[in-house]
mmCIF file with all atom_site columns, C-alpha atoms in Angstrom:
data_model
loop_
_atom_site.group_PDB
_atom_site.id
_atom_site.type_symbol
_atom_site.label_atom_id
_atom_site.label_alt_id
_atom_site.label_comp_id
_atom_site.label_asym_id
_atom_site.label_entity_id
_atom_site.label_seq_id
_atom_site.pdbx_PDB_ins_code
_atom_site.Cartn_x
_atom_site.Cartn_y
_atom_site.Cartn_z
_atom_site.occupancy
_atom_site.B_iso_or_equiv
_atom_site.pdbx_formal_charge
_atom_site.auth_seq_id
_atom_site.auth_comp_id
_atom_site.auth_asym_id
_atom_site.auth_atom_id
_atom_site.pdbx_PDB_model_num
ATOM 1   C CA . PRO Z 1 1   ? -29.287 11.211  -53.370 1.00 73.00 ? 148 PRO Z CA 1
ATOM 2   C CA . MET Z 1 2   ? -25.648 10.158  -53.671 1.00 79.00 ? 149 MET Z CA 1
ATOM 3   C CA . TYR Z 1 3   ? -22.689 11.781  -55.374 1.00 83.00 ? 150 TYR Z CA 1
ATOM 4   C CA . HIS Z 1 4   ? -19.182 10.751  -56.376 1.00 83.00 ? 151 HIS Z CA 1
ATOM 5   C CA . LEU Z 1 5   ? -16.718 13.344  -55.045 1.00 87.00 ? 152 LEU Z CA 1
ATOM 6   C CA . LYS Z 1 6   ? -13.195 12.799  -56.363 1.00 87.00 ? 153 LYS Z CA 1
ATOM 7   C CA . LEU Z 1 7   ? -10.414 14.940  -54.914 1.00 88.00 ? 154 LEU Z CA 1
ATOM 8   C CA . LEU Z 1 8   ? -7.587  15.695  -57.350 1.00 86.00 ? 155 LEU Z CA 1
ATOM 9   C CA . GLY Z 1 9   ? -4.245  17.484  -57.409 1.00 75.00 ? 156 GLY Z CA 1
ATOM 10  C CA . GLY Z 1 10  ? -0.665  16.997  -56.361 1.00 64.00 ? 157 GLY Z CA 1
ATOM 11  C CA . ASP Z 1 11  ? -1.135  17.921  -52.695 1.00 68.00 ? 158 ASP Z CA 1
ATOM 12  C CA . LEU Z 1 12  ? -0.837  15.257  -50.020 1.00 83.00 ? 159 LEU Z CA 1
ATOM 13  C CA . GLU Z 1 13  ? -4.202  16.239  -48.561 1.00 86.00 ? 160 GLU Z CA 1
ATOM 14  C CA . GLN Z 1 14  ? -7.237  18.424  -49.162 1.00 89.00 ? 161 GLN Z CA 1
ATOM 15  C CA . VAL Z 1 15  ? -9.654  20.186  -46.856 1.00 90.00 ? 162 VAL Z CA 1
ATOM 16  C CA . VAL Z 1 16  ? -13.361 19.517  -47.462 1.00 91.00 ? 163 VAL Z CA 1
ATOM 17  C CA . TYR Z 1 17  ? -16.311 21.463  -46.064 1.00 90.00 ? 164 TYR Z CA 1
ATOM 18  C CA . LEU Z 1 18  ? -19.916 20.196  -46.435 1.00 90.00 ? 165 LEU Z CA 1
ATOM 19  C CA . SER Z 1 19  ? -23.279 21.826  -45.797 1.00 89.00 ? 166 SER Z CA 1
ATOM 20  C CA . LEU Z 1 20  ? -26.801 20.408  -46.256 1.00 88.00 ? 167 LEU Z CA 1
ATOM 21  C CA . ARG Z 1 21  ? -29.749 22.776  -45.851 1.00 88.00 ? 168 ARG Z CA 1
ATOM 22  C CA . GLN Z 1 22  ? -33.508 22.198  -45.944 1.00 84.00 ? 169 GLN Z CA 1
ATOM 23  C CA . ALA Z 1 23  ? -36.351 24.648  -46.593 1.00 82.00 ? 170 ALA Z CA 1
ATOM 24  C CA . ASP Z 1 24  ? -37.082 27.319  -43.986 1.00 82.00 ? 171 ASP Z CA 1
ATOM 25  C CA . ARG Z 1 25  ? -39.672 25.993  -41.508 1.00 78.00 ? 172 ARG Z CA 1
ATOM 26  C CA . ARG Z 1 26  ? -41.271 29.446  -41.226 1.00 80.00 ? 173 ARG Z CA 1
ATOM 27  C CA . LEU Z 1 27  ? -42.311 29.302  -44.871 1.00 74.00 ? 174 LEU Z CA 1
ATOM 28  C CA . GLN Z 1 28  ? -44.199 26.098  -44.023 1.00 71.00 ? 175 GLN Z CA 1
ATOM 29  C CA . ASP Z 1 29  ? -45.753 27.402  -40.773 1.00 77.00 ? 176 ASP Z CA 1
ATOM 30  C CA . LEU Z 1 30  ? -43.837 24.850  -38.708 1.00 77.00 ? 177 LEU Z CA 1
ATOM 31  C CA . GLU Z 1 31  ? -42.581 25.331  -35.160 1.00 80.00 ? 178 GLU Z CA 1
ATOM 32  C CA . ASP Z 1 32  ? -39.524 23.129  -35.669 1.00 81.00 ? 179 ASP Z CA 1
ATOM 33  C CA . TYR Z 1 33  ? -37.803 21.076  -38.349 1.00 79.00 ? 180 TYR Z CA 1
ATOM 34  C CA . PRO Z 1 34  ? -39.435 17.627  -38.655 1.00 76.00 ? 181 PRO Z CA 1
ATOM 35  C CA . ILE Z 1 35  ? -36.700 16.401  -41.023 1.00 81.00 ? 182 ILE Z CA 1
ATOM 36  C CA . ARG Z 1 36  ? -33.211 15.654  -39.695 1.00 84.00 ? 183 ARG Z CA 1
ATOM 37  C CA . VAL Z 1 37  ? -30.536 16.050  -42.371 1.00 86.00 ? 184 VAL Z CA 1
ATOM 38  C CA . ALA Z 1 38  ? -26.775 15.545  -42.541 1.00 87.00 ? 185 ALA Z CA 1
ATOM 39  C CA . PRO Z 1 39  ? -24.115 15.267  -45.267 1.00 88.00 ? 186 PRO Z CA 1
ATOM 40  C CA . LEU Z 1 40  ? -22.381 11.887  -44.921 1.00 87.00 ? 187 LEU Z CA 1
ATOM 41  C CA . LEU Z 1 41  ? -19.023 11.335  -46.606 1.00 87.00 ? 188 LEU Z CA 1
ATOM 42  C CA . PHE Z 1 42  ? -17.645 7.813   -47.109 1.00 85.00 ? 189 PHE Z CA 1
ATOM 43  C CA . LYS Z 1 43  ? -14.282 6.707   -48.460 1.00 84.00 ? 190 LYS Z CA 1
ATOM 44  C CA . GLY Z 1 44  ? -14.659 4.979   -51.828 1.00 80.00 ? 191 GLY Z CA 1
ATOM 45  C CA . GLY Z 1 45  ? -16.650 5.751   -54.939 1.00 67.00 ? 192 GLY Z CA 1
ATOM 46  C CA . SER Z 1 46  ? -14.880 4.432   -58.011 1.00 61.00 ? 193 SER Z CA 1
ATOM 47  C CA . ALA Z 1 47  ? -17.335 3.488   -60.757 1.00 53.00 ? 194 ALA Z CA 1
ATOM 48  C CA . ARG Z 1 48  ? -15.108 0.595   -61.839 1.00 50.00 ? 195 ARG Z CA 1
ATOM 49  C CA . GLU Z 1 49  ? -16.267 -1.574  -58.945 1.00 42.00 ? 196 GLU Z CA 1
ATOM 50  C CA . ARG Z 1 50  ? -19.864 -1.793  -57.826 1.00 40.00 ? 197 ARG Z CA 1
ATOM 51  C CA . SER Z 1 51  ? -21.143 -2.635  -54.375 1.00 49.00 ? 198 SER Z CA 1
ATOM 52  C CA . MET Z 1 52  ? -23.090 -0.892  -51.609 1.00 52.00 ? 199 MET Z CA 1
ATOM 53  C CA . ASN Z 1 53  ? -21.065 -2.530  -48.821 1.00 53.00 ? 200 ASN Z CA 1
ATOM 54  C CA . CYS Z 1 54  ? -18.772 0.478   -48.396 1.00 59.00 ? 201 CYS Z CA 1
ATOM 55  C CA . LEU Z 1 55  ? -21.558 2.415   -46.682 1.00 62.00 ? 202 LEU Z CA 1
ATOM 56  C CA . GLY Z 1 56  ? -20.422 1.328   -43.252 1.00 65.00 ? 203 GLY Z CA 1
ATOM 57  C CA . PRO Z 1 57  ? -19.022 3.096   -40.177 1.00 72.00 ? 204 PRO Z CA 1
ATOM 58  C CA . GLN Z 1 58  ? -15.513 1.844   -40.952 1.00 75.00 ? 205 GLN Z CA 1
ATOM 59  C CA . ASN Z 1 59  ? -15.449 4.036   -44.086 1.00 79.00 ? 206 ASN Z CA 1
ATOM 60  C CA . LEU Z 1 60  ? -17.275 7.075   -42.688 1.00 83.00 ? 207 LEU Z CA 1
ATOM 61  C CA . LEU Z 1 61  ? -15.120 10.205  -42.982 1.00 85.00 ? 208 LEU Z CA 1
ATOM 62  C CA . SER Z 1 62  ? -17.577 12.809  -41.682 1.00 81.00 ? 209 SER Z CA 1
ATOM 63  C CA . THR Z 1 63  ? -18.608 13.190  -38.043 1.00 70.00 ? 210 THR Z CA 1
ATOM 64  C CA . THR Z 1 64  ? -21.792 15.222  -38.431 1.00 66.00 ? 211 THR Z CA 1
ATOM 65  C CA . ALA Z 1 65  ? -24.807 14.363  -36.288 1.00 72.00 ? 212 ALA Z CA 1
ATOM 66  C CA . PHE Z 1 66  ? -28.407 14.928  -37.433 1.00 79.00 ? 213 PHE Z CA 1
ATOM 67  C CA . PRO Z 1 67  ? -29.271 18.238  -35.719 1.00 79.00 ? 214 PRO Z CA 1
ATOM 68  C CA . ALA Z 1 68  ? -32.830 19.481  -35.261 1.00 76.00 ? 215 ALA Z CA 1
ATOM 69  C CA . GLU Z 1 69  ? -31.919 22.549  -37.279 1.00 83.00 ? 216 GLU Z CA 1
ATOM 70  C CA . ARG Z 1 70  ? -32.239 23.853  -40.794 1.00 85.00 ? 217 ARG Z CA 1
ATOM 71  C CA . THR Z 1 71  ? -28.595 23.314  -41.741 1.00 88.00 ? 218 THR Z CA 1
ATOM 72  C CA . ALA Z 1 72  ? -26.166 20.513  -40.934 1.00 87.00 ? 219 ALA Z CA 1
ATOM 73  C CA . VAL Z 1 73  ? -22.509 21.446  -41.367 1.00 88.00 ? 220 VAL Z CA 1
ATOM 74  C CA . CYS Z 1 74  ? -19.520 19.126  -41.536 1.00 86.00 ? 221 CYS Z CA 1
ATOM 75  C CA . GLY Z 1 75  ? -15.929 20.249  -41.634 1.00 81.00 ? 222 GLY Z CA 1
ATOM 76  C CA . PRO Z 1 76  ? -13.346 21.252  -42.147 1.00 86.00 ? 223 PRO Z CA 1
ATOM 77  C CA . LEU Z 1 77  ? -12.214 17.690  -42.926 1.00 89.00 ? 224 LEU Z CA 1
ATOM 78  C CA . SER Z 1 78  ? -8.511  17.162  -43.682 1.00 89.00 ? 225 SER Z CA 1
ATOM 79  C CA . LEU Z 1 79  ? -8.378  14.171  -46.028 1.00 90.00 ? 226 LEU Z CA 1
ATOM 80  C CA . LYS Z 1 80  ? -5.163  12.481  -47.150 1.00 90.00 ? 227 LYS Z CA 1
ATOM 81  C CA . LEU Z 1 81  ? -5.019  11.621  -50.829 1.00 88.00 ? 228 LEU Z CA 1
ATOM 82  C CA . ASP Z 1 82  ? -4.010  8.230   -52.184 1.00 86.00 ? 229 ASP Z CA 1
ATOM 83  C CA . PRO Z 1 83  ? -0.498  7.737   -53.627 1.00 84.00 ? 230 PRO Z CA 1
ATOM 84  C CA . ASP Z 1 84  ? -1.827  8.498   -57.121 1.00 82.00 ? 231 ASP Z CA 1
ATOM 85  C CA . GLY Z 1 85  ? -2.746  12.029  -55.977 1.00 84.00 ? 232 GLY Z CA 1
ATOM 86  C CA . SER Z 1 86  ? -6.505  11.512  -55.812 1.00 86.00 ? 233 SER Z CA 1
ATOM 87  C CA . LEU Z 1 87  ? -9.182  10.254  -53.430 1.00 87.00 ? 234 LEU Z CA 1
ATOM 88  C CA . ASN Z 1 88  ? -12.557 8.731   -54.326 1.00 86.00 ? 235 ASN Z CA 1
ATOM 89  C CA . THR Z 1 89  ? -15.374 9.440   -51.885 1.00 86.00 ? 236 THR Z CA 1
ATOM 90  C CA . THR Z 1 90  ? -19.141 8.982   -51.818 1.00 85.00 ? 237 THR Z CA 1
ATOM 91  C CA . LEU Z 1 91  ? -21.268 11.847  -50.530 1.00 85.00 ? 238 LEU Z CA 1
ATOM 92  C CA . ILE Z 1 92  ? -24.838 11.206  -49.379 1.00 85.00 ? 239 ILE Z CA 1
ATOM 93  C CA . ALA Z 1 93  ? -27.447 13.859  -48.631 1.00 84.00 ? 240 ALA Z CA 1
ATOM 94  C CA . ALA Z 1 94  ? -28.943 11.798  -45.811 1.00 83.00 ? 241 ALA Z CA 1
ATOM 95  C CA . THR Z 1 95  ? -32.141 12.140  -43.766 1.00 81.00 ? 242 THR Z CA 1
ATOM 96  C CA . ARG Z 1 96  ? -33.234 10.320  -40.611 1.00 76.00 ? 243 ARG Z CA 1
ATOM 97  C CA . THR Z 1 97  ? -36.938 10.844  -41.267 1.00 71.00 ? 244 THR Z CA 1
ATOM 98  C CA . GLU Z 1 98  ? -39.214 9.958   -44.164 1.00 72.00 ? 245 GLU Z CA 1
ATOM 99  C CA . VAL Z 1 99  ? -39.177 12.572  -46.911 1.00 71.00 ? 246 VAL Z CA 1
ATOM 100 C CA . ASN Z 1 100 ? -41.944 13.193  -49.428 1.00 68.00 ? 247 ASN Z CA 1
ATOM 101 C CA . ASN Z 1 101 ? -41.199 13.275  -53.139 1.00 61.00 ? 248 ASN Z CA 1
ATOM 102 C CA . GLY Z 1 102 ? -40.410 16.792  -54.276 1.00 63.00 ? 249 GLY Z CA 1
ATOM 103 C CA . THR Z 1 103 ? -38.770 17.879  -51.013 1.00 71.00 ? 250 THR Z CA 1
ATOM 104 C CA . ARG Z 1 104 ? -35.855 20.167  -51.858 1.00 79.00 ? 251 ARG Z CA 1
ATOM 105 C CA . PHE Z 1 105 ? -32.466 20.463  -50.165 1.00 84.00 ? 252 PHE Z CA 1
ATOM 106 C CA . LYS Z 1 106 ? -29.365 22.533  -50.861 1.00 87.00 ? 253 LYS Z CA 1
ATOM 107 C CA . LEU Z 1 107 ? -26.051 20.686  -50.734 1.00 88.00 ? 254 LEU Z CA 1
ATOM 108 C CA . THR Z 1 108 ? -22.881 22.794  -50.716 1.00 90.00 ? 255 THR Z CA 1
ATOM 109 C CA . VAL Z 1 109 ? -19.374 21.363  -51.123 1.00 90.00 ? 256 VAL Z CA 1
ATOM 110 C CA . PHE Z 1 110 ? -16.112 23.296  -50.730 1.00 90.00 ? 257 PHE Z CA 1
ATOM 111 C CA . THR Z 1 111 ? -12.714 21.719  -51.459 1.00 90.00 ? 258 THR Z CA 1
ATOM 112 C CA . SER Z 1 112 ? -9.290  23.311  -51.014 1.00 88.00 ? 259 SER Z CA 1
ATOM 113 C CA . GLY Z 1 113 ? -8.076  21.892  -54.332 1.00 87.00 ? 260 GLY Z CA 1
ATOM 114 C CA . PRO Z 1 114 ? -9.412  20.632  -57.656 1.00 88.00 ? 261 PRO Z CA 1
ATOM 115 C CA . SER Z 1 115 ? -12.180 18.058  -57.503 1.00 87.00 ? 262 SER Z CA 1
ATOM 116 C CA . GLU Z 1 116 ? -14.866 16.312  -59.553 1.00 86.00 ? 263 GLU Z CA 1
ATOM 117 C CA . PHE Z 1 117 ? -18.478 16.147  -58.378 1.00 83.00 ? 264 PHE Z CA 1
ATOM 118 C CA . THR Z 1 118 ? -20.808 13.707  -60.178 1.00 82.00 ? 265 THR Z CA 1
ATOM 119 C CA . PRO Z 1 119 ? -24.360 12.527  -59.311 1.00 81.00 ? 266 PRO Z CA 1
ATOM 120 C CA . MET Z 1 120 ? -24.640 8.768   -58.764 1.00 73.00 ? 267 MET Z CA 1
ATOM 121 C CA . PRO Z 1 121 ? -28.120 7.572   -59.866 1.00 59.00 ? 268 PRO Z CA 1
ATOM 122 C CA . GLU Z 1 122 ? -27.386 3.949   -58.986 1.00 48.00 ? 269 GLU Z CA 1
ATOM 123 C CA . MET Z 1 123 ? -26.316 2.626   -55.597 1.00 46.00 ? 270 MET Z CA 1
ATOM 124 C CA . ARG Z 1 124 ? -24.155 -0.078  -57.193 1.00 43.00 ? 271 ARG Z CA 1
ATOM 125 C CA . ASN Z 1 125 ? -21.559 2.514   -58.324 1.00 40.00 ? 272 ASN Z CA 1
ATOM 126 C CA . LEU Z 1 126 ? -19.697 1.971   -55.055 1.00 42.00 ? 273 LEU Z CA 1
ATOM 127 C CA . PRO Z 1 127 ? -16.522 0.057   -54.317 1.00 40.00 ? 274 PRO Z CA 1
ATOM 128 C CA . PRO Z 1 128 ? -16.503 -2.986  -52.056 1.00 39.00 ? 275 PRO Z CA 1
ATOM 129 C CA . THR Z 1 129 ? -15.604 -2.609  -48.410 1.00 35.00 ? 276 THR Z CA 1
ATOM 130 C CA . PRO Z 1 130 ? -12.030 -3.648  -47.536 1.00 36.00 ? 277 PRO Z CA 1
ATOM 131 C CA . LYS Z 1 131 ? -11.880 -6.611  -45.166 1.00 36.00 ? 278 LYS Z CA 1
ATOM 132 C CA . ALA Z 1 132 ? -11.336 -5.582  -41.554 1.00 37.00 ? 279 ALA Z CA 1
ATOM 133 C CA . ALA Z 1 133 ? -8.111  -6.757  -39.925 1.00 36.00 ? 280 ALA Z CA 1
ATOM 134 C CA . SER Z 1 134 ? -9.635  -8.854  -37.168 1.00 37.00 ? 281 SER Z CA 1
ATOM 135 C CA . THR Z 1 135 ? -9.277  -12.426 -35.960 1.00 39.00 ? 282 THR Z CA 1
ATOM 136 C CA . ASN Z 1 136 ? -13.038 -12.735 -35.716 1.00 46.00 ? 283 ASN Z CA 1
ATOM 137 C CA . PRO Z 1 137 ? -14.643 -10.064 -37.920 1.00 46.00 ? 284 PRO Z CA 1
ATOM 138 C CA . PRO Z 1 138 ? -18.430 -9.690  -37.953 1.00 44.00 ? 285 PRO Z CA 1
ATOM 139 C CA . PRO Z 1 139 ? -20.217 -10.977 -41.052 1.00 50.00 ? 286 PRO Z CA 1
ATOM 140 C CA . PRO Z 1 140 ? -20.649 -8.315  -43.754 1.00 48.00 ? 287 PRO Z CA 1
ATOM 141 C CA . PRO Z 1 141 ? -24.152 -6.947  -44.372 1.00 46.00 ? 288 PRO Z CA 1
ATOM 142 C CA . ALA Z 1 142 ? -26.083 -8.737  -47.065 1.00 49.00 ? 289 ALA Z CA 1
ATOM 143 C CA . ALA Z 1 143 ? -25.985 -6.848  -50.335 1.00 47.00 ? 290 ALA Z CA 1
ATOM 144 C CA . PRO Z 1 144 ? -28.986 -6.890  -52.686 1.00 47.00 ? 291 PRO Z CA 1
ATOM 145 C CA . THR Z 1 145 ? -28.765 -9.058  -55.764 1.00 47.00 ? 292 THR Z CA 1
ATOM 146 C CA . ALA Z 1 146 ? -28.367 -7.480  -59.184 1.00 42.00 ? 293 ALA Z CA 1
ATOM 147 C CA . ALA Z 1 147 ? -32.023 -8.210  -59.957 1.00 43.00 ? 294 ALA Z CA 1
ATOM 148 C CA . GLU Z 1 148 ? -33.176 -6.473  -56.771 1.00 44.00 ? 295 GLU Z CA 1
ATOM 149 C CA . VAL Z 1 149 ? -31.046 -3.392  -57.458 1.00 49.00 ? 296 VAL Z CA 1
ATOM 150 C CA . ASP Z 1 150 ? -31.944 -3.131  -61.152 1.00 72.00 ? 297 ASP Z CA 1
ATOM 151 C CA . THR Z 1 151 ? -35.702 -3.673  -60.808 1.00 84.00 ? 298 THR Z CA 1
ATOM 152 C CA . CYS Z 1 152 ? -38.426 -1.744  -59.004 1.00 88.00 ? 299 CYS Z CA 1
ATOM 153 C CA . ARG Z 1 153 ? -40.033 -4.014  -56.418 1.00 88.00 ? 300 ARG Z CA 1
ATOM 154 C CA . HIS Z 1 154 ? -43.432 -2.323  -56.902 1.00 90.00 ? 301 HIS Z CA 1
ATOM 155 C CA . CYS Z 1 155 ? -43.927 -2.179  -60.684 1.00 91.00 ? 302 CYS Z CA 1
ATOM 156 C CA . GLY Z 1 156 ? -41.273 -4.708  -61.756 1.00 89.00 ? 303 GLY Z CA 1
ATOM 157 C CA . LYS Z 1 157 ? -39.770 -2.388  -64.359 1.00 88.00 ? 304 LYS Z CA 1
ATOM 158 C CA . ALA Z 1 158 ? -36.098 -1.481  -64.644 1.00 86.00 ? 305 ALA Z CA 1
ATOM 159 C CA . LEU Z 1 159 ? -34.957 1.448   -62.514 1.00 82.00 ? 306 LEU Z CA 1
ATOM 160 C CA . ASN Z 1 160 ? -33.761 3.242   -65.661 1.00 82.00 ? 307 ASN Z CA 1
ATOM 161 C CA . ALA Z 1 161 ? -36.897 2.443   -67.691 1.00 84.00 ? 308 ALA Z CA 1
ATOM 162 C CA . SER Z 1 162 ? -38.298 5.217   -69.857 1.00 84.00 ? 309 SER Z CA 1
ATOM 163 C CA . GLY Z 1 163 ? -41.120 7.181   -68.310 1.00 86.00 ? 310 GLY Z CA 1
ATOM 164 C CA . PHE Z 1 164 ? -39.382 7.465   -64.933 1.00 86.00 ? 311 PHE Z CA 1
ATOM 165 C CA . GLY Z 1 165 ? -37.152 10.227  -63.650 1.00 82.00 ? 312 GLY Z CA 1
ATOM 166 C CA . GLY Z 1 166 ? -34.266 7.928   -62.727 1.00 77.00 ? 313 GLY Z CA 1
ATOM 167 C CA . GLY Z 1 167 ? -34.540 8.411   -58.968 1.00 81.00 ? 314 GLY Z CA 1
ATOM 168 C CA . TYR Z 1 168 ? -35.293 5.543   -56.625 1.00 79.00 ? 315 TYR Z CA 1
ATOM 169 C CA . ARG Z 1 169 ? -35.594 4.643   -52.937 1.00 80.00 ? 316 ARG Z CA 1
ATOM 170 C CA . THR Z 1 170 ? -33.828 1.843   -51.094 1.00 76.00 ? 317 THR Z CA 1
ATOM 171 C CA . ILE Z 1 171 ? -35.795 0.233   -48.252 1.00 74.00 ? 318 ILE Z CA 1
ATOM 172 C CA . GLY Z 1 172 ? -34.193 -2.039  -45.710 1.00 63.00 ? 319 GLY Z CA 1
ATOM 173 C CA . GLY Z 1 173 ? -30.965 -2.209  -47.697 1.00 59.00 ? 320 GLY Z CA 1
ATOM 174 C CA . SER Z 1 174 ? -32.330 -4.698  -50.248 1.00 67.00 ? 321 SER Z CA 1
ATOM 175 C CA . VAL Z 1 175 ? -35.593 -3.367  -51.710 1.00 78.00 ? 322 VAL Z CA 1
ATOM 176 C CA . THR Z 1 176 ? -35.477 -0.699  -54.414 1.00 83.00 ? 323 THR Z CA 1
ATOM 177 C CA . VAL Z 1 177 ? -38.465 1.141   -55.864 1.00 86.00 ? 324 VAL Z CA 1
ATOM 178 C CA . HIS Z 1 178 ? -38.836 4.046   -58.273 1.00 88.00 ? 325 HIS Z CA 1
ATOM 179 C CA . SER Z 1 179 ? -39.317 7.394   -56.558 1.00 87.00 ? 326 SER Z CA 1
ATOM 180 C CA . GLU Z 1 180 ? -42.585 7.616   -58.473 1.00 90.00 ? 327 GLU Z CA 1
ATOM 181 C CA . CYS Z 1 181 ? -43.682 4.215   -57.084 1.00 91.00 ? 328 CYS Z CA 1
ATOM 182 C CA . TYR Z 1 182 ? -42.587 4.780   -53.493 1.00 87.00 ? 329 TYR Z CA 1
ATOM 183 C CA . ASP Z 1 183 ? -45.879 6.119   -52.110 1.00 86.00 ? 330 ASP Z CA 1
ATOM 184 C CA . GLU Z 1 184 ? -47.931 3.310   -53.674 1.00 89.00 ? 331 GLU Z CA 1
ATOM 185 C CA . TYR Z 1 185 ? -45.419 0.694   -52.509 1.00 89.00 ? 332 TYR Z CA 1
ATOM 186 C CA . LYS Z 1 186 ? -45.540 2.086   -48.973 1.00 87.00 ? 333 LYS Z CA 1
ATOM 187 C CA . ILE Z 1 187 ? -49.343 1.937   -48.974 1.00 88.00 ? 334 ILE Z CA 1
ATOM 188 C CA . SER Z 1 188 ? -49.439 -1.613  -50.369 1.00 89.00 ? 335 SER Z CA 1
ATOM 189 C CA . THR Z 1 189 ? -46.965 -3.000  -47.813 1.00 88.00 ? 336 THR Z CA 1
ATOM 190 C CA . SER Z 1 190 ? -47.987 -1.124  -44.650 1.00 88.00 ? 337 SER Z CA 1
ATOM 191 C CA . PRO Z 1 191 ? -50.269 -2.680  -41.988 1.00 90.00 ? 338 PRO Z CA 1
ATOM 192 C CA . LYS Z 1 192 ? -53.960 -1.854  -42.347 1.00 92.00 ? 339 LYS Z CA 1
ATOM 193 C CA . CYS Z 1 193 ? -55.870 0.125   -39.726 1.00 91.00 ? 340 CYS Z CA 1
ATOM 194 C CA . PRO Z 1 194 ? -58.651 -2.063  -38.214 1.00 91.00 ? 341 PRO Z CA 1
ATOM 195 C CA . HIS Z 1 195 ? -60.967 0.950   -38.005 1.00 90.00 ? 342 HIS Z CA 1
ATOM 196 C CA . CYS Z 1 196 ? -60.871 2.362   -41.547 1.00 90.00 ? 343 CYS Z CA 1
ATOM 197 C CA . GLY Z 1 197 ? -59.059 -0.435  -43.381 1.00 90.00 ? 344 GLY Z CA 1
ATOM 198 C CA . LEU Z 1 198 ? -56.500 1.906   -44.956 1.00 90.00 ? 345 LEU Z CA 1
ATOM 199 C CA . ALA Z 1 199 ? -52.727 1.576   -44.779 1.00 90.00 ? 346 ALA Z CA 1
ATOM 200 C CA . VAL Z 1 200 ? -51.049 2.950   -41.673 1.00 90.00 ? 347 VAL Z CA 1
ATOM 201 C CA . CYS Z 1 201 ? -48.534 5.339   -43.218 1.00 88.00 ? 348 CYS Z CA 1
ATOM 202 C CA . LYS Z 1 202 ? -48.315 8.963   -44.243 1.00 84.00 ? 349 LYS Z CA 1
ATOM 203 C CA . GLN Z 1 203 ? -50.879 9.613   -46.972 1.00 82.00 ? 350 GLN Z CA 1
ATOM 204 C CA . ALA Z 1 204 ? -52.321 12.559  -48.829 1.00 74.00 ? 351 ALA Z CA 1
ATOM 205 C CA . LYS Z 1 205 ? -55.791 13.839  -48.022 1.00 72.00 ? 352 LYS Z CA 1
ATOM 206 C CA . GLN Z 1 206 ? -58.517 11.227  -48.536 1.00 74.00 ? 353 GLN Z CA 1
ATOM 207 C CA . GLU Z 1 207 ? -61.941 11.740  -50.109 1.00 72.00 ? 354 GLU Z CA 1
ATOM 208 C CA . ASP Z 1 208 ? -63.473 12.430  -46.689 1.00 72.00 ? 355 ASP Z CA 1
ATOM 209 C CA . GLY Z 1 209 ? -60.854 15.102  -46.001 1.00 74.00 ? 356 GLY Z CA 1
ATOM 210 C CA . THR Z 1 210 ? -58.734 13.023  -43.628 1.00 78.00 ? 357 THR Z CA 1
ATOM 211 C CA . ASN Z 1 211 ? -55.011 13.653  -43.911 1.00 81.00 ? 358 ASN Z CA 1
ATOM 212 C CA . PHE Z 1 212 ? -53.078 10.740  -42.384 1.00 85.00 ? 359 PHE Z CA 1
ATOM 213 C CA . SER Z 1 213 ? -49.871 11.855  -40.671 1.00 84.00 ? 360 SER Z CA 1
ATOM 214 C CA . GLY Z 1 214 ? -48.388 8.365   -40.381 1.00 83.00 ? 361 GLY Z CA 1
ATOM 215 C CA . LYS Z 1 215 ? -48.659 8.371   -36.584 1.00 86.00 ? 362 LYS Z CA 1
ATOM 216 C CA . TYR Z 1 216 ? -50.520 5.500   -34.931 1.00 84.00 ? 363 TYR Z CA 1
ATOM 217 C CA . TYR Z 1 217 ? -51.438 3.781   -31.668 1.00 87.00 ? 364 TYR Z CA 1
ATOM 218 C CA . MET Z 1 218 ? -50.736 0.139   -30.888 1.00 84.00 ? 365 MET Z CA 1
ATOM 219 C CA . VAL Z 1 219 ? -53.651 -1.937  -29.573 1.00 83.00 ? 366 VAL Z CA 1
ATOM 220 C CA . GLY Z 1 220 ? -52.443 -5.474  -29.106 1.00 81.00 ? 367 GLY Z CA 1
ATOM 221 C CA . ASP Z 1 221 ? -50.624 -6.280  -32.328 1.00 83.00 ? 368 ASP Z CA 1
ATOM 222 C CA . GLN Z 1 222 ? -52.674 -3.854  -34.438 1.00 87.00 ? 369 GLN Z CA 1
ATOM 223 C CA . GLN Z 1 223 ? -51.743 -0.369  -35.576 1.00 89.00 ? 370 GLN Z CA 1
ATOM 224 C CA . ILE Z 1 224 ? -54.517 2.248   -35.540 1.00 90.00 ? 371 ILE Z CA 1
ATOM 225 C CA . HIS Z 1 225 ? -54.234 5.638   -37.219 1.00 88.00 ? 372 HIS Z CA 1
ATOM 226 C CA . ALA Z 1 226 ? -53.897 8.460   -34.712 1.00 87.00 ? 373 ALA Z CA 1
ATOM 227 C CA . GLU Z 1 227 ? -56.668 10.152  -36.690 1.00 88.00 ? 374 GLU Z CA 1
ATOM 228 C CA . CYS Z 1 228 ? -58.933 7.088   -36.252 1.00 89.00 ? 375 CYS Z CA 1
ATOM 229 C CA . PHE Z 1 229 ? -58.148 6.321   -32.625 1.00 88.00 ? 376 PHE Z CA 1
ATOM 230 C CA . ALA Z 1 230 ? -60.894 8.411   -31.006 1.00 88.00 ? 377 ALA Z CA 1
ATOM 231 C CA . ALA Z 1 231 ? -63.556 6.907   -33.277 1.00 88.00 ? 378 ALA Z CA 1
ATOM 232 C CA . TYR Z 1 232 ? -62.111 3.432   -32.696 1.00 87.00 ? 379 TYR Z CA 1
ATOM 233 C CA . GLN Z 1 233 ? -62.352 3.871   -28.918 1.00 84.00 ? 380 GLN Z CA 1
ATOM 234 C CA . SER Z 1 234 ? -65.956 5.039   -29.133 1.00 82.00 ? 381 SER Z CA 1
ATOM 235 C CA . LYS Z 1 235 ? -67.044 1.805   -30.820 1.00 75.00 ? 382 LYS Z CA 1
#
């Protein structure tokens, strides 16, 4: 999820403190935290211009790593405001590992002055990246077309179509799918296990009771479920 955080007020700068917390591992009978989380803050976020190119290291304001802990903390960050007395930023509750639908996180934001905090349901509500001052700058990353951003790659319906919650996933920077379609899209596009014929990805419990974790072994150019590997070897 992404949010537009706009700092306001007459001060020349504000101090921002961010915290992103996941569920307690002990409540899930886990020995460690399989999900790595971090709050990422980028400069830019005006809804008047729309592009996802600003999500680059040149605009990253936070310095938080992805710790193997329950909570990732960033701050205090001293941010200078623009001449108009405000600063538009984009805040992302980011993860480095795949997250199932319904996973809950707690995002906390403290600012030393007045601010506005607004959810951003669409990734195009971002300003374009300023051109780097370089004699030979690298080419900018390819941005998805309007059709790719507006339409779910799996079902072909608009991202804001009725019957959907409004959330979506971006895959590879150019493919967008409804949150409700993500699992089916993942299954339809993942390689198939040569032993059982099912998609090699994390899946809910099957009819035979098998619960695929998403882990696999490589044999040649084929991916084999970790759960199928012993049976595959015995053939």
